[in-house]
Each structure stands twice: as C-alpha cells, then as structure tokens.
C-alpha atoms as one frame of an Amber mdcrd trajectory, in Angstrom:
protein
 102.203  96.507  82.627 103.246  99.774  84.276 101.607 100.661  87.560 102.123
 101.755  91.139 101.644  98.891  93.576 101.393  99.091  97.362 101.647  96.211
  99.824 100.235  96.571 103.355 101.194  94.006 106.000 104.858  92.998 106.052
 104.702  90.179 108.584 105.979  86.607 108.410 103.995  85.884 105.256 103.614
  89.366 103.833 107.253  90.435 103.741 108.574  87.477 101.721 105.619  87.888
  99.366 106.533  91.566  98.992 110.182  90.636  98.322 109.151  88.216  95.582
 106.919  90.831  94.006 109.724  93.358  94.274 112.238  90.966  92.738 109.971
  90.156  89.794 108.762  93.655  89.024 106.659  93.422  85.939 108.075  96.478
  84.207 110.932  98.903  84.800 108.279 101.588  85.210 106.405  99.643  87.890
 106.719 101.316  91.265 106.544  99.337  94.507 105.974 100.481  98.063 105.577
  98.342 101.186 104.087  99.401 104.479 103.402  98.006 107.941 101.719 100.017
 110.681 104.363  98.917 113.216 107.102 101.543 113.017 109.462  99.325 115.028
 108.938  96.468 112.590 109.552  98.783 109.625 112.758 100.033 111.231 113.907
  96.437 111.681 113.172  95.610 108.048 115.136  98.631 106.843 118.060  97.579
 109.009 118.031  93.897 108.055 117.059  94.258 104.376 118.995  97.275 103.017
 118.232  96.370  99.386 114.510  96.557 100.106 114.732  99.694 102.273 114.199
 102.186  99.390 110.846 100.540  98.691 109.560 100.700 102.268 107.217 103.596
 103.009 108.210 106.106 105.647 104.556 106.596 106.534 101.052 105.920 105.253
 101.120 109.076 103.118 103.374 107.190 100.670 100.409 104.948  99.796  98.617
 107.660  97.812  97.842 107.333  94.080  98.242 103.561  94.005  96.829 101.581
  91.085  96.906  98.344  93.081  96.899  97.863  96.837  97.596  94.418  98.290
  96.645  93.665 101.893  98.110  90.810 103.940  96.722  91.521 107.401  95.607
  89.473 110.422  91.874  89.610 109.684  89.099  91.271 107.737  88.577  93.951
 110.367  92.176  95.120 109.926  91.727  95.165 106.151  88.554  97.219 106.442
  90.182  99.724 108.791  93.275 100.078 106.598  91.097 100.883 103.572  88.180
 102.779 105.060  90.060 104.513 107.855  88.951 105.281 111.387  88.440 108.246
 113.640  92.221 108.727 113.723  93.079 107.879 110.101  91.637 109.136 106.803
  90.305 106.570 104.339  93.080 105.154 102.162  90.558 104.191  99.502  89.902
 107.880  98.811  93.595 108.417  98.024  93.947 105.607  95.477  94.241 106.168
  91.733  91.100 106.151  89.598  89.802 102.619  88.880  92.232 101.123  91.409
  92.170  97.464  92.418  92.363  96.177  95.980  93.681  92.622  96.402  92.952
  91.226  99.861  95.300  88.269 100.409  94.405  87.994 104.095  92.119  85.301
 105.500  88.844  87.153 105.909  85.158  86.322 106.280  83.546  85.903 102.843
  80.427  87.725 104.010  82.484  90.693 105.209  84.410  90.620 101.927  81.215
  90.900  99.894  80.079  93.848 101.994  83.467  95.555 101.606  83.382  94.985
  97.836  80.071  96.857  97.628  81.472  99.803  99.606  84.599  99.991  97.437
  82.580  99.734  94.219  80.733 102.896  95.220  84.140 104.614  95.124  85.003
 103.076  91.745  87.499 100.652  93.313  87.378  96.939  92.520  88.093  94.227
  95.094  89.601  90.791  94.567  89.832  88.353  97.477  92.972  86.277  97.050
  93.947  84.262 100.148  96.929  81.950  99.914  97.597  78.340 100.799 101.068
  77.502 102.016 103.253  78.352 104.976 106.153  80.773 105.392 108.657  78.595
 103.437 106.351  78.644 100.393 105.935  82.393 100.750 109.726  82.713 100.651
 110.017  80.393  97.662 107.218  82.111  95.764 105.357  78.799  95.440 102.096
  79.676  97.189  98.771  78.479  95.841  96.564  81.534  95.424  92.769  81.424
  95.273  91.123  84.482  93.771  87.535  85.651  93.635  86.306  88.521  91.486
  85.596  89.668  87.955  87.407  87.499  85.387  88.864  90.411  83.426  90.390
  91.951  86.556  91.757  88.583  87.715  93.479  88.114  84.359  94.869  91.640
  84.414  96.339  90.970  87.858  97.638  87.495  86.976 101.295  88.592  86.563
 101.179  90.056  90.067  99.846  86.811  91.505 102.380  84.675  89.663 105.223
  86.762  91.087 104.211  85.475  94.533 102.830  82.004  93.824 103.076  79.052
  91.481  99.372  78.241  91.139  96.405  80.570  90.639  92.882  79.205  91.105
  89.999  81.494  90.097  87.104  80.607  92.408  84.190  82.706  91.145  82.564
  85.843  92.522  84.070  88.166  95.121  84.093  86.423  98.522  84.278  82.913
  97.069  88.037  82.613  97.584  87.799  83.598 101.242  85.015  81.053 101.696
  87.055  78.292 100.074  90.172  79.188 102.061  88.267  78.928 105.349  86.760
  75.565 104.414  90.104  74.251 103.161  91.790  75.196 106.431  89.013  73.508
 108.382  89.650  70.240 106.531  93.406  70.614 107.114  92.933  71.381 110.833
  90.628  68.388 111.243  93.192  66.172 109.499  96.040  67.421 111.680  93.937
  66.868 114.781  92.931  63.344 113.722  96.543  62.474 112.885  97.694  63.775
 116.286  95.183  61.562 118.095  96.167  58.573 115.953  99.843  59.112 116.794
  99.028  59.230 120.511  97.045  56.014 120.218  99.894  54.452 118.257 102.370
  55.501 120.924 100.182  53.882 123.599 100.242  50.654 121.559 104.043  50.877
 121.315 103.880  51.180 117.536 106.706  52.613 115.459 105.263  56.053 114.673
 107.466  56.589 111.633 106.147  53.377 110.146 102.606  54.391 111.109 103.040
  57.588 109.102 104.426  55.553 106.189 101.314  53.375 106.329  99.052  56.434
 106.322 100.900  57.997 103.432 100.559  54.796 101.412  96.924  54.355 102.376
  93.630  56.168 102.712  94.702  58.118 105.817  97.087  60.261 103.786  96.681
  64.044 104.074  98.868  67.151 104.110  99.582  66.716 107.814 100.835  63.140
 107.393 102.875  64.091 104.338 104.477  67.364 105.425 104.137  67.801 109.193
 104.573  64.555 111.155 108.135  63.446 110.390 109.286  66.901 109.391 108.196
  68.797 112.502 106.453  66.644 115.117 108.103  63.269 115.699 111.461  62.327
 117.219 112.328  65.665 118.777 110.652  67.712 116.072 110.961  71.471 116.079
 107.187  72.154 115.945 107.898  75.028 113.570 105.934  74.345 110.401 105.413
  78.036 109.687 101.741  78.645 110.512 100.548  79.879 113.885  98.112  77.907
 116.004  96.119  81.078 116.648  95.863  81.803 112.937  94.464  78.314 112.459
  91.907  78.913 115.204  90.984  82.218 113.554  90.392  80.496 110.201  88.298
  77.849 111.933  86.266  80.653 113.448  85.652  82.060 109.959  84.551  78.631
 108.735  82.253  78.229 111.738  80.697  81.639 111.114  79.406  80.348 107.781
  76.920  78.155 109.640  74.753  81.215 110.227  74.490  81.757 106.484  74.054
  78.032 105.790  71.334  77.577 108.386  72.854  74.488 110.023  75.663  73.683
 112.448  78.192  71.028 111.293  78.989  69.119 114.513  82.551  68.106 113.649
  83.454  71.692 112.741  82.009  72.834 116.068  84.106  70.268 117.965  87.256
  71.054 115.984  86.903  74.785 116.622  86.354  74.202 120.335  89.523  72.104
 120.677  91.667  74.600 118.804  90.310  77.492 120.861  91.092  75.617 124.084
  94.617  74.956 122.795  95.030  78.705 122.214  94.168  79.317 125.852  96.819
  76.872 127.067  99.705  77.440 124.653 101.924  80.531 124.202 100.953  83.169
 121.619 103.726  82.151 119.235 102.772  78.443 119.179 102.848  76.747 115.783
  99.788  74.861 114.538 101.639  71.543 114.950 101.637  72.179 118.720  98.085
  70.810 118.700  99.797  67.406 119.015 101.469  68.310 122.314  98.300  70.015
 123.548  96.247  66.882 122.903  98.884  64.743 124.627  98.662  66.903 127.749
  94.864  67.030 127.593  94.571  63.246 127.317  97.354  62.426 129.751  99.263
  60.648 127.006 103.031  60.426 126.584 104.921  61.684 123.545
C-alpha cells in the first residue's frame, strides 16, 4: 500500500499515535506528514523529537494531495473547521487527492459526523469515524482499541493504518456509529468511576481497608475498568491521579452522549445526573485535572476525608 498520509492533531494522544504510524510505515513509498495548528507546539516537537522532525509539516500547505487524512482533534467542530476551512483558511478537503479518505479519530457527535460525511461525499471524499478507547499509555504502546464506522471496503483498505496504532479494530456499522458507541462507552465508564469513588468514600467512613475493598469488587460483580486499572494504580494511598485522560475530555464525551437524548426522544436520568456532576467538577478543578480527580472532587463536595 503506497500512499500519502497526513495526521492533524499532535497532542497527548495524537503525537504518540503519529509516531507509531510513522514507525510502522506500510511501504517504503508511503509518505507521512504530521501537523498541529499550534506553531509553538510544533517547534517543541521538532526540538524534542529530532527523528520525527523531517515528517512534521512546516505549515498547512504541506497537507495538499493527501490520500488519507487522519484527525485527532478536541471535538467535531475543530474537525469540521480543519477540513472545510473558515473565513481565514481555505478548505483542506479541496486540496486532497482524488477519492481521498478522511479518518476522524476524535470524539465527535455522531449526528455531526453523519452530516460531515454527506458534505465530504459531495466532494468525492469518504469519511470513516474511528474514535479510540485507551489512555495516553496505550497510545504510546500502540495498543488502543479502535472503533470504526463506514463502508466495509474502505475500512478493510485502511485496516493496516489502524493496526499500526492499535491492537484491536471493531467495525461498528455505518458512518457515525463509532462516534455514537464511543460516547456511550465513555458514559458507562464515567458512571462506573463515579460510583466507585462514592463507594471508596463510604468505605473510608466505615474504616474499611480500601485496598481490600477494591479486591472484593474486582472478584465480584462490582468489577469495572475503574476498579481494575484506576483505584490502586492512581487514586489510593497517595496516588498520582494521572491516569492519562483529562477530566474535561470526559465531561465533553458525556456531553456528546447526553446530546443523543434529543435524537432518542427521552432523557436518561442517570446520564443527566452524571453529566451534571462532571460539569460541576470541571468548574472546581484546574484545566489539566485528570479524570480520576473526580474522586477528590466528590470527597470535597461531600465533606468526606480521603
């Protein structure tokens, strides 16, 4: 497979994904170019990663004639602007190669993704939505789980690209389905982390051994990703509260999940409550707070002791 691949969004998740893709180039003729709109960030990457520097674009003009463009941006609005342009920037989609493929690996609204897919199709560009599950360490290891929505033949053609960044690829159906499933998955995770945090605070009030409490959960029906990979590793006994996924990103994904209620025609009450608590935590905690900080936020909110 010989092609020209661009990667937009070289942040905490995007840059290690780009490095893995760069390190596992599918063919000696495959060209790679990475870009982030922050010139300061790009300068820092060139300084700190000299081996990757030749593959980092000097400006957006280097993104022309791409066969594949991968986006890993904060939200769907940023993806749309990067592709369709704005008053200050020409549309990138009009500078792509014929029959190009856009792979949006951001966490975006499935309804917005479907609308964007229709706009791109009018320009003979195909869209796959391919959000990832896993934090920064998994992005570095190349062991992300990747959901992908879109035409089966295009998904299979792009499979080697996905497997350079992740260890599991899950086709989810039509365009937009992967973004929908990612939002709902993150809701279930956020609810589990929140419930575990409250249980730990209750356990602390009862003078229980919290490590043993987590062992009980992990051997019983209370087991979830938070109990298995967050509590002892990042939250208890002087934990670092650095699990690799921002609290604000979690709140954003909960907002996407909550927006689906308009399409569904009903309002899930637990989702509404969960979103409200995470949004309030965002207001109280610093911008860089990790999602595991919800534990300390709930302790302060409830007047409990850690």
